[in-house]
mmCIF file of C-alpha atoms in Angstrom:
data_model
loop_
_atom_site.group_PDB
_atom_site.id
_atom_site.type_symbol
_atom_site.label_atom_id
_atom_site.label_comp_id
_atom_site.label_asym_id
_atom_site.label_seq_id
_atom_site.Cartn_x
_atom_site.Cartn_y
_atom_site.Cartn_z
ATOM 1 C CA MET A 2 -2.117 18.514 12.917
ATOM 2 C CA ALA A 3 -3.419 16.280 10.130
ATOM 3 C CA ASP A 4 -0.674 13.786 10.959
ATOM 4 C CA VAL A 5 -1.830 13.501 14.561
ATOM 5 C CA GLU A 6 -5.333 12.592 13.424
ATOM 6 C CA LEU A 7 -3.922 10.232 10.810
ATOM 7 C CA THR A 8 -1.781 8.205 13.190
ATOM 8 C CA SER A 9 -4.680 7.983 15.649
ATOM 9 C CA ILE A 10 -6.389 5.426 13.370
ATOM 10 C CA ILE A 11 -3.478 2.963 13.598
ATOM 11 C CA GLY A 12 -4.571 -0.133 15.466
ATOM 12 C CA LYS A 13 -8.277 0.475 14.931
ATOM 13 C CA ALA A 14 -10.528 -2.384 13.844
ATOM 14 C CA MET A 15 -11.769 -2.119 10.242
ATOM 15 C CA SER A 16 -13.831 -5.220 9.573
ATOM 16 C CA LYS A 17 -14.970 -8.547 10.900
ATOM 17 C CA SER A 18 -16.794 -11.017 8.671
ATOM 18 C CA THR A 19 -17.252 -14.692 7.895
ATOM 19 C CA VAL A 20 -17.232 -15.976 4.310
ATOM 20 C CA VAL A 21 -18.046 -19.285 2.689
ATOM 21 C CA VAL A 22 -15.727 -20.040 -0.248
ATOM 22 C CA GLU A 23 -18.166 -20.968 -2.998
ATOM 23 C CA ARG A 24 -17.396 -23.162 -5.997
ATOM 24 C CA GLY A 25 -19.103 -20.990 -8.619
ATOM 25 C CA ALA A 26 -17.407 -17.832 -7.383
ATOM 26 C CA VAL A 27 -13.980 -19.488 -7.462
ATOM 27 C CA THR A 28 -14.419 -20.978 -10.941
ATOM 28 C CA ASN A 29 -15.714 -17.694 -12.303
ATOM 29 C CA PHE A 30 -12.842 -15.773 -10.716
ATOM 30 C CA ALA A 31 -10.240 -18.126 -12.218
ATOM 31 C CA THR A 32 -11.687 -17.425 -15.678
ATOM 32 C CA ALA A 33 -11.546 -13.700 -14.955
ATOM 33 C CA VAL A 34 -7.792 -13.847 -14.205
ATOM 34 C CA VAL A 35 -7.229 -15.783 -17.442
ATOM 35 C CA ASP A 36 -6.556 -19.111 -15.769
ATOM 36 C CA SER A 37 -7.993 -22.087 -17.648
ATOM 37 C CA ASN A 38 -6.488 -24.744 -15.369
ATOM 38 C CA PRO A 39 -9.193 -27.417 -14.886
ATOM 39 C CA VAL A 40 -8.449 -27.707 -11.144
ATOM 40 C CA TYR A 41 -10.451 -24.491 -10.617
ATOM 41 C CA GLY A 42 -13.602 -25.987 -12.121
ATOM 42 C CA ASP A 43 -13.585 -29.715 -11.480
ATOM 43 C CA PRO A 44 -12.917 -31.405 -8.121
ATOM 44 C CA ARG A 45 -11.723 -34.523 -9.963
ATOM 45 C CA ALA A 46 -8.979 -32.470 -11.655
ATOM 46 C CA ALA A 47 -8.078 -30.969 -8.285
ATOM 47 C CA LYS A 48 -7.797 -34.459 -6.714
ATOM 48 C CA ALA A 49 -5.677 -35.653 -9.651
ATOM 49 C CA ALA A 50 -3.337 -32.713 -8.972
ATOM 50 C CA GLY A 51 -2.999 -33.788 -5.350
ATOM 51 C CA LEU A 52 -5.292 -31.126 -3.906
ATOM 52 C CA PRO A 53 -8.024 -31.990 -1.387
ATOM 53 C CA ALA A 54 -10.624 -29.768 -3.079
ATOM 54 C CA ILE A 55 -10.951 -27.055 -5.725
ATOM 55 C CA PRO A 56 -8.393 -24.385 -4.783
ATOM 56 C CA ALA A 57 -8.898 -20.621 -5.102
ATOM 57 C CA PRO A 58 -6.540 -18.556 -7.278
ATOM 58 C CA PRO A 59 -3.970 -16.625 -5.205
ATOM 59 C CA THR A 60 -5.692 -13.244 -5.489
ATOM 60 C CA PHE A 61 -9.192 -14.577 -4.727
ATOM 61 C CA ALA A 62 -8.507 -13.680 -1.091
ATOM 62 C CA PHE A 63 -8.897 -10.012 -2.084
ATOM 63 C CA VAL A 64 -12.462 -10.456 -3.338
ATOM 64 C CA MET A 65 -13.887 -13.298 -1.281
ATOM 65 C CA ASN A 66 -15.691 -10.817 0.919
ATOM 66 C CA SER A 67 -17.885 -10.035 -2.108
ATOM 67 C CA TRP A 68 -19.247 -13.591 -2.207
ATOM 68 C CA GLY A 69 -20.457 -16.054 0.368
ATOM 69 C CA GLN A 70 -20.848 -13.480 3.125
ATOM 70 C CA TYR A 71 -24.036 -15.072 4.436
ATOM 71 C CA PRO A 72 -25.973 -12.818 6.805
ATOM 72 C CA GLU A 73 -26.724 -15.639 9.244
ATOM 73 C CA LEU A 74 -23.002 -16.337 9.694
ATOM 74 C CA GLN A 75 -21.906 -12.798 10.441
ATOM 75 C CA PRO A 76 -20.493 -11.998 13.880
ATOM 76 C CA ASP A 77 -22.640 -9.619 15.896
ATOM 77 C CA ASP A 78 -19.610 -7.722 17.184
ATOM 78 C CA ALA A 79 -18.374 -6.399 13.835
ATOM 79 C CA PRO A 80 -16.860 -2.915 14.155
ATOM 80 C CA THR A 81 -19.344 -0.199 13.261
ATOM 81 C CA GLY A 82 -16.936 2.654 12.520
ATOM 82 C CA ASN A 83 -14.958 3.239 9.353
ATOM 83 C CA PRO A 84 -11.595 4.659 10.441
ATOM 84 C CA MET A 85 -10.243 4.592 6.880
ATOM 85 C CA GLY A 86 -13.239 6.572 5.681
ATOM 86 C CA GLU A 87 -12.736 9.068 8.506
ATOM 87 C CA VAL A 88 -9.327 9.879 7.077
ATOM 88 C CA LEU A 89 -9.887 9.458 3.342
ATOM 89 C CA GLY A 90 -13.428 10.887 3.194
ATOM 90 C CA PRO A 91 -12.456 14.472 4.068
ATOM 91 C CA LEU A 92 -9.421 14.230 1.743
ATOM 92 C CA MET A 93 -11.603 13.051 -1.157
ATOM 93 C CA ALA A 94 -14.028 15.912 -0.489
ATOM 94 C CA LYS A 95 -11.150 18.263 -1.363
ATOM 95 C CA GLY A 96 -10.374 16.303 -4.543
ATOM 96 C CA GLY A 97 -7.559 14.011 -5.547
ATOM 97 C CA LEU A 98 -7.434 10.350 -6.360
ATOM 98 C CA ILE A 99 -7.612 7.115 -4.391
ATOM 99 C CA LEU A 100 -5.099 4.557 -5.651
ATOM 100 C CA HIS A 101 -4.337 0.973 -4.749
ATOM 101 C CA GLY A 102 -0.634 1.272 -4.043
ATOM 102 C CA GLU A 103 0.432 -2.178 -2.961
ATOM 103 C CA GLN A 104 -1.103 -5.539 -2.201
ATOM 104 C CA GLU A 105 0.433 -8.416 -0.306
ATOM 105 C CA PHE A 106 -0.748 -11.896 0.620
ATOM 106 C CA VAL A 107 0.863 -14.343 3.014
ATOM 107 C CA TYR A 108 -0.497 -17.860 2.578
ATOM 108 C CA HIS A 109 -0.426 -20.204 5.558
ATOM 109 C CA ARG A 110 -2.212 -22.787 3.427
ATOM 110 C CA PRO A 111 -4.195 -22.584 0.148
ATOM 111 C CA VAL A 112 -7.823 -21.447 0.227
ATOM 112 C CA PHE A 113 -10.220 -24.205 -0.895
ATOM 113 C CA VAL A 114 -13.835 -24.336 -1.992
ATOM 114 C CA GLY A 115 -15.892 -25.242 1.053
ATOM 115 C CA ASP A 116 -13.712 -23.320 3.487
ATOM 116 C CA VAL A 117 -15.492 -21.125 5.975
ATOM 117 C CA LEU A 118 -13.132 -18.294 6.835
ATOM 118 C CA ALA A 119 -13.398 -15.651 9.528
ATOM 119 C CA GLY A 120 -11.607 -12.414 8.717
ATOM 120 C CA GLU A 121 -10.626 -9.516 10.932
ATOM 121 C CA GLY A 122 -9.186 -6.354 9.455
ATOM 122 C CA THR A 123 -7.131 -3.756 11.315
ATOM 123 C CA ILE A 124 -5.425 -0.546 10.280
ATOM 124 C CA VAL A 125 -1.720 -1.246 10.738
ATOM 125 C CA ASP A 126 -0.165 1.943 9.371
ATOM 126 C CA ALA A 127 -1.047 5.451 8.235
ATOM 127 C CA TYR A 128 1.372 8.149 7.085
ATOM 128 C CA THR A 129 1.910 10.943 4.580
ATOM 129 C CA LYS A 130 4.663 11.651 2.085
ATOM 130 C CA GLU A 131 5.268 14.702 -0.072
ATOM 131 C CA SER A 132 5.758 13.901 -3.743
ATOM 132 C CA LYS A 133 6.172 16.508 -6.507
ATOM 133 C CA GLY A 134 4.302 19.116 -4.489
ATOM 134 C CA ALA A 135 1.372 16.800 -3.717
ATOM 135 C CA THR A 136 0.630 15.178 -0.383
ATOM 136 C CA MET A 137 0.303 11.413 -0.560
ATOM 137 C CA THR A 138 -1.628 9.843 2.303
ATOM 138 C CA PHE A 139 -1.044 6.123 2.856
ATOM 139 C CA VAL A 140 -3.322 3.840 4.850
ATOM 140 C CA VAL A 141 -2.412 0.175 5.279
ATOM 141 C CA THR A 142 -4.920 -2.418 6.476
ATOM 142 C CA GLU A 143 -4.206 -6.016 7.356
ATOM 143 C CA THR A 144 -6.891 -8.687 7.269
ATOM 144 C CA VAL A 145 -6.196 -12.070 8.822
ATOM 145 C CA TRP A 146 -8.446 -14.869 7.567
ATOM 146 C CA ARG A 147 -8.708 -17.893 9.843
ATOM 147 C CA ASP A 148 -10.300 -21.287 9.363
ATOM 148 C CA ASP A 149 -13.557 -20.895 11.234
ATOM 149 C CA LYS A 150 -13.403 -24.485 12.543
ATOM 150 C CA THR A 151 -9.797 -24.640 13.741
ATOM 151 C CA GLY A 152 -8.921 -20.979 14.264
ATOM 152 C CA GLU A 153 -5.718 -21.551 12.279
ATOM 153 C CA PRO A 154 -4.629 -18.658 10.035
ATOM 154 C CA VAL A 155 -5.156 -19.337 6.312
ATOM 155 C CA VAL A 156 -4.243 -16.121 4.519
ATOM 156 C CA THR A 157 -3.183 -12.640 5.575
ATOM 157 C CA SER A 158 -3.915 -9.748 3.214
ATOM 158 C CA ARG A 159 -2.200 -6.352 3.402
ATOM 159 C CA PHE A 160 -3.891 -3.600 1.437
ATOM 160 C CA ASN A 161 -2.101 -0.281 0.914
ATOM 161 C CA VAL A 162 -4.327 2.577 -0.227
ATOM 162 C CA ILE A 163 -3.009 5.948 -1.307
ATOM 163 C CA HIS A 164 -4.797 9.264 -1.541
ATOM 164 C CA ARG A 165 -2.948 11.540 -3.939
ATOM 165 C CA GLY A 166 -3.957 15.138 -3.255
ATOM 166 C CA MET B 12 1.794 -28.844 -13.564
ATOM 167 C CA GLY B 13 4.326 -27.472 -11.127
ATOM 168 C CA ILE B 14 8.001 -28.199 -10.716
ATOM 169 C CA TYR B 15 10.374 -29.820 -8.257
ATOM 170 C CA PHE B 16 12.818 -27.789 -6.205
ATOM 171 C CA GLU B 17 15.718 -29.658 -7.821
ATOM 172 C CA ASP B 18 14.545 -28.654 -11.302
ATOM 173 C CA VAL B 19 14.803 -24.912 -10.544
ATOM 174 C CA GLN B 20 17.996 -22.876 -10.726
ATOM 175 C CA GLU B 21 18.586 -19.290 -9.642
ATOM 176 C CA GLY B 22 18.210 -17.081 -12.712
ATOM 177 C CA ASP B 23 15.683 -19.384 -14.387
ATOM 178 C CA GLU B 24 12.776 -17.649 -16.066
ATOM 179 C CA ALA B 25 9.230 -18.954 -16.159
ATOM 180 C CA PRO B 26 7.414 -19.175 -19.510
ATOM 181 C CA VAL B 27 6.118 -15.735 -20.498
ATOM 182 C CA LYS B 28 2.342 -15.362 -20.505
ATOM 183 C CA THR B 29 0.999 -12.738 -22.888
ATOM 184 C CA HIS B 30 -2.508 -11.377 -22.928
ATOM 185 C CA THR B 31 -4.037 -8.543 -24.913
ATOM 186 C CA LEU B 32 -6.404 -6.651 -22.631
ATOM 187 C CA THR B 33 -9.987 -6.191 -23.815
ATOM 188 C CA ARG B 34 -12.971 -4.340 -22.411
ATOM 189 C CA THR B 35 -14.635 -7.724 -22.005
ATOM 190 C CA ASP B 36 -11.782 -8.704 -19.637
ATOM 191 C CA LEU B 37 -12.567 -5.643 -17.535
ATOM 192 C CA VAL B 38 -16.283 -6.422 -17.383
ATOM 193 C CA ARG B 39 -15.605 -10.065 -16.559
ATOM 194 C CA TYR B 40 -13.188 -9.069 -13.787
ATOM 195 C CA ALA B 41 -15.669 -6.525 -12.418
ATOM 196 C CA GLY B 42 -18.337 -9.208 -12.220
ATOM 197 C CA ALA B 43 -16.043 -11.864 -10.760
ATOM 198 C CA SER B 44 -14.531 -9.539 -8.155
ATOM 199 C CA GLY B 45 -17.517 -7.393 -7.248
ATOM 200 C CA ASP B 46 -15.484 -4.248 -8.006
ATOM 201 C CA TYR B 47 -17.873 -2.045 -9.967
ATOM 202 C CA ASN B 48 -15.814 1.142 -9.927
ATOM 203 C CA PRO B 49 -17.152 2.705 -13.168
ATOM 204 C CA MET B 50 -13.638 3.735 -14.253
ATOM 205 C CA HIS B 51 -13.219 0.075 -15.260
ATOM 206 C CA HIS B 52 -16.391 -0.413 -17.326
ATOM 207 C CA ASP B 53 -18.112 2.919 -18.085
ATOM 208 C CA GLU B 54 -16.304 4.618 -20.966
ATOM 209 C CA VAL B 55 -18.560 7.686 -20.769
ATOM 210 C CA LEU B 56 -17.789 8.326 -17.095
ATOM 211 C CA ALA B 57 -14.108 7.473 -17.505
ATOM 212 C CA THR B 58 -13.590 9.963 -20.337
ATOM 213 C CA LYS B 59 -15.581 12.603 -18.451
ATOM 214 C CA ALA B 60 -13.160 12.058 -15.568
ATOM 215 C CA GLY B 61 -10.286 12.852 -17.926
ATOM 216 C CA GLN B 62 -9.132 9.301 -18.648
ATOM 217 C CA PRO B 63 -8.457 8.304 -22.281
ATOM 218 C CA SER B 64 -10.737 5.267 -21.822
ATOM 219 C CA VAL B 65 -11.720 2.708 -19.235
ATOM 220 C CA PHE B 66 -8.687 1.052 -17.662
ATOM 221 C CA GLY B 67 -7.912 -2.250 -16.004
ATOM 222 C CA HIS B 68 -8.330 -3.084 -12.327
ATOM 223 C CA GLY B 69 -4.953 -3.200 -10.602
ATOM 224 C CA MET B 70 -6.034 -6.506 -9.095
ATOM 225 C CA PHE B 71 -6.649 -7.885 -12.606
ATOM 226 C CA SER B 72 -2.952 -7.251 -13.325
ATOM 227 C CA MET B 73 -1.968 -8.954 -10.068
ATOM 228 C CA GLY B 74 -4.344 -11.827 -10.892
ATOM 229 C CA LEU B 75 -2.986 -12.298 -14.421
ATOM 230 C CA LEU B 76 0.585 -12.282 -13.113
ATOM 231 C CA GLY B 77 -0.537 -14.722 -10.401
ATOM 232 C CA THR B 78 -1.834 -17.072 -13.091
ATOM 233 C CA ALA B 79 1.603 -17.127 -14.751
ATOM 234 C CA ILE B 80 3.254 -17.710 -11.362
ATOM 235 C CA THR B 81 1.048 -20.683 -10.448
ATOM 236 C CA ASP B 82 1.446 -22.063 -13.997
ATOM 237 C CA TYR B 83 5.166 -22.206 -13.163
ATOM 238 C CA VAL B 84 5.395 -23.206 -9.492
ATOM 239 C CA GLY B 85 2.135 -25.175 -9.277
ATOM 240 C CA ILE B 86 -1.176 -24.427 -7.626
ATOM 241 C CA GLY B 87 -1.190 -24.455 -3.851
ATOM 242 C CA THR B 88 2.554 -23.897 -3.380
ATOM 243 C CA LEU B 89 2.637 -20.113 -2.845
ATOM 244 C CA THR B 90 3.509 -18.905 0.637
ATOM 245 C CA ALA B 91 3.676 -15.182 -0.202
ATOM 246 C CA TYR B 92 2.878 -12.881 -3.097
ATOM 247 C CA LYS B 93 3.045 -9.101 -3.165
ATOM 248 C CA VAL B 94 3.069 -6.348 -5.773
ATOM 249 C CA ARG B 95 3.299 -2.604 -6.152
ATOM 250 C CA PHE B 96 0.986 -1.041 -8.722
ATOM 251 C CA SER B 97 2.855 1.453 -10.863
ATOM 252 C CA ARG B 98 0.838 2.108 -14.050
ATOM 253 C CA GLN B 99 -2.674 1.742 -15.363
ATOM 254 C CA THR B 100 -3.436 -0.873 -18.028
ATOM 255 C CA TRP B 101 -5.416 0.015 -21.153
ATOM 256 C CA PRO B 102 -7.628 -1.983 -23.511
ATOM 257 C CA GLY B 103 -5.612 -3.055 -26.541
ATOM 258 C CA GLU B 104 -2.332 -3.331 -24.658
ATOM 259 C CA GLU B 105 -0.431 -6.582 -24.842
ATOM 260 C CA LEU B 106 0.514 -7.515 -21.283
ATOM 261 C CA ARG B 107 3.508 -9.757 -20.693
ATOM 262 C CA THR B 108 4.626 -11.507 -17.545
ATOM 263 C CA LYS B 109 8.223 -11.798 -16.406
ATOM 264 C CA ILE B 110 9.096 -14.207 -13.618
ATOM 265 C CA VAL B 111 12.679 -14.873 -12.566
ATOM 266 C CA VAL B 112 13.967 -17.175 -9.834
ATOM 267 C CA ARG B 113 15.952 -14.923 -7.493
ATOM 268 C CA THR B 114 16.920 -17.365 -4.762
ATOM 269 C CA LYS B 115 16.558 -20.990 -3.731
ATOM 270 C CA ARG B 116 16.734 -21.778 -0.044
ATOM 271 C CA GLN B 117 15.826 -24.384 2.543
ATOM 272 C CA GLU B 118 14.188 -23.269 5.753
ATOM 273 C CA GLY B 119 12.691 -25.448 8.469
ATOM 274 C CA GLY B 120 12.447 -28.406 6.095
ATOM 275 C CA ALA B 121 10.716 -26.357 3.379
ATOM 276 C CA HIS B 122 12.213 -26.013 -0.099
ATOM 277 C CA LEU B 123 11.600 -22.393 -0.988
ATOM 278 C CA VAL B 124 12.079 -20.380 -4.160
ATOM 279 C CA ASP B 125 11.836 -16.597 -4.227
ATOM 280 C CA LEU B 126 10.649 -15.089 -7.499
ATOM 281 C CA ASP B 127 10.922 -11.565 -8.865
ATOM 282 C CA CYS B 128 7.900 -10.881 -11.016
ATOM 283 C CA SER B 129 6.415 -8.109 -13.099
ATOM 284 C CA LEU B 130 3.837 -7.360 -15.742
ATOM 285 C CA ALA B 131 4.625 -4.917 -18.548
ATOM 286 C CA ASN B 132 3.212 -3.910 -21.911
ATOM 287 C CA ALA B 133 4.911 -4.631 -25.245
ATOM 288 C CA GLU B 134 6.842 -1.341 -24.997
ATOM 289 C CA GLY B 135 8.265 -2.428 -21.639
ATOM 290 C CA GLU B 136 6.226 -0.066 -19.457
ATOM 291 C CA VAL B 137 5.935 -1.857 -16.124
ATOM 292 C CA LYS B 138 2.403 -2.096 -14.728
ATOM 293 C CA VAL B 139 3.012 -4.055 -11.565
ATOM 294 C CA VAL B 140 6.206 -5.283 -9.983
ATOM 295 C CA GLY B 141 6.559 -7.632 -7.076
ATOM 296 C CA GLU B 142 7.802 -10.866 -5.623
ATOM 297 C CA ALA B 143 6.504 -14.248 -4.607
ATOM 298 C CA THR B 144 7.720 -17.223 -2.610
ATOM 299 C CA ALA B 145 6.707 -20.823 -3.237
ATOM 300 C CA ALA B 146 7.353 -23.976 -1.217
ATOM 301 C CA LEU B 147 8.127 -26.624 -3.824
ATOM 302 C CA PRO B 148 8.032 -30.391 -3.576
ATOM 303 C CA SER B 149 11.466 -32.033 -3.381
ATOM 304 C CA LYS B 150 12.597 -35.247 -5.009
ATOM 305 C CA GLY B 151 14.827 -35.905 -1.980
#
């Protein structure tokens, strides 16, 4: 029964947003992941390294939604529901833990300061596994970030969340 | 910064990056990521929830390991990077990266290296384990 409801969220839209990749956010994030490479703070260092602009660290794609999500740039057809919450909310109400199980990025090109990226997230998988007497519920979302000007994909992020009951 | 495809051999290991985790790291990562889950900065709430102390964001571990990877293969060369989170990280732990070249291959004109990578503490307890692929410049 629970499995039927769970699989029904596969394919549902999770998010739609547009972000501006900001210099301060990128430089600050590089410091936070213990990267002191000057290319993350100075466009002259980036140019000297053969890069067209200040690049973002590889895992910045996970957090860029937190910054530069300007209200005037947001699409007006963003999904309103929260299919992941529909599944995990009732589970959390009964207790247990939410864990970040796996994270994957596929880079079509590096992310650079100044990029405007449009992201669309979809639930691509949902399943349960029994482990040591506990039910583990897995929900996988995939967000594809495209260059807002060209429509070309820039980075794809796969986020695997686990509820351990 | 970075390396050429010809300079890499299968089995090569990247320089190890070590970092002793502090509570300041956790606060800085919370601020830089926007992830304010109190388990990562509020010792009172974390201990009430049964944790020995605050603990690191999984994505901090992936980020730190990512720093060691780009130190080795160069910034802007990654085509894929994924990890599985296996253990929490704790303030005071010395975290160490391990990055090994698994395969070298050429595909559609690209010079690719596949890396096995992990982050562990000084006792060898693995925190995250994963793999990455980089497209390296070639001298040819």
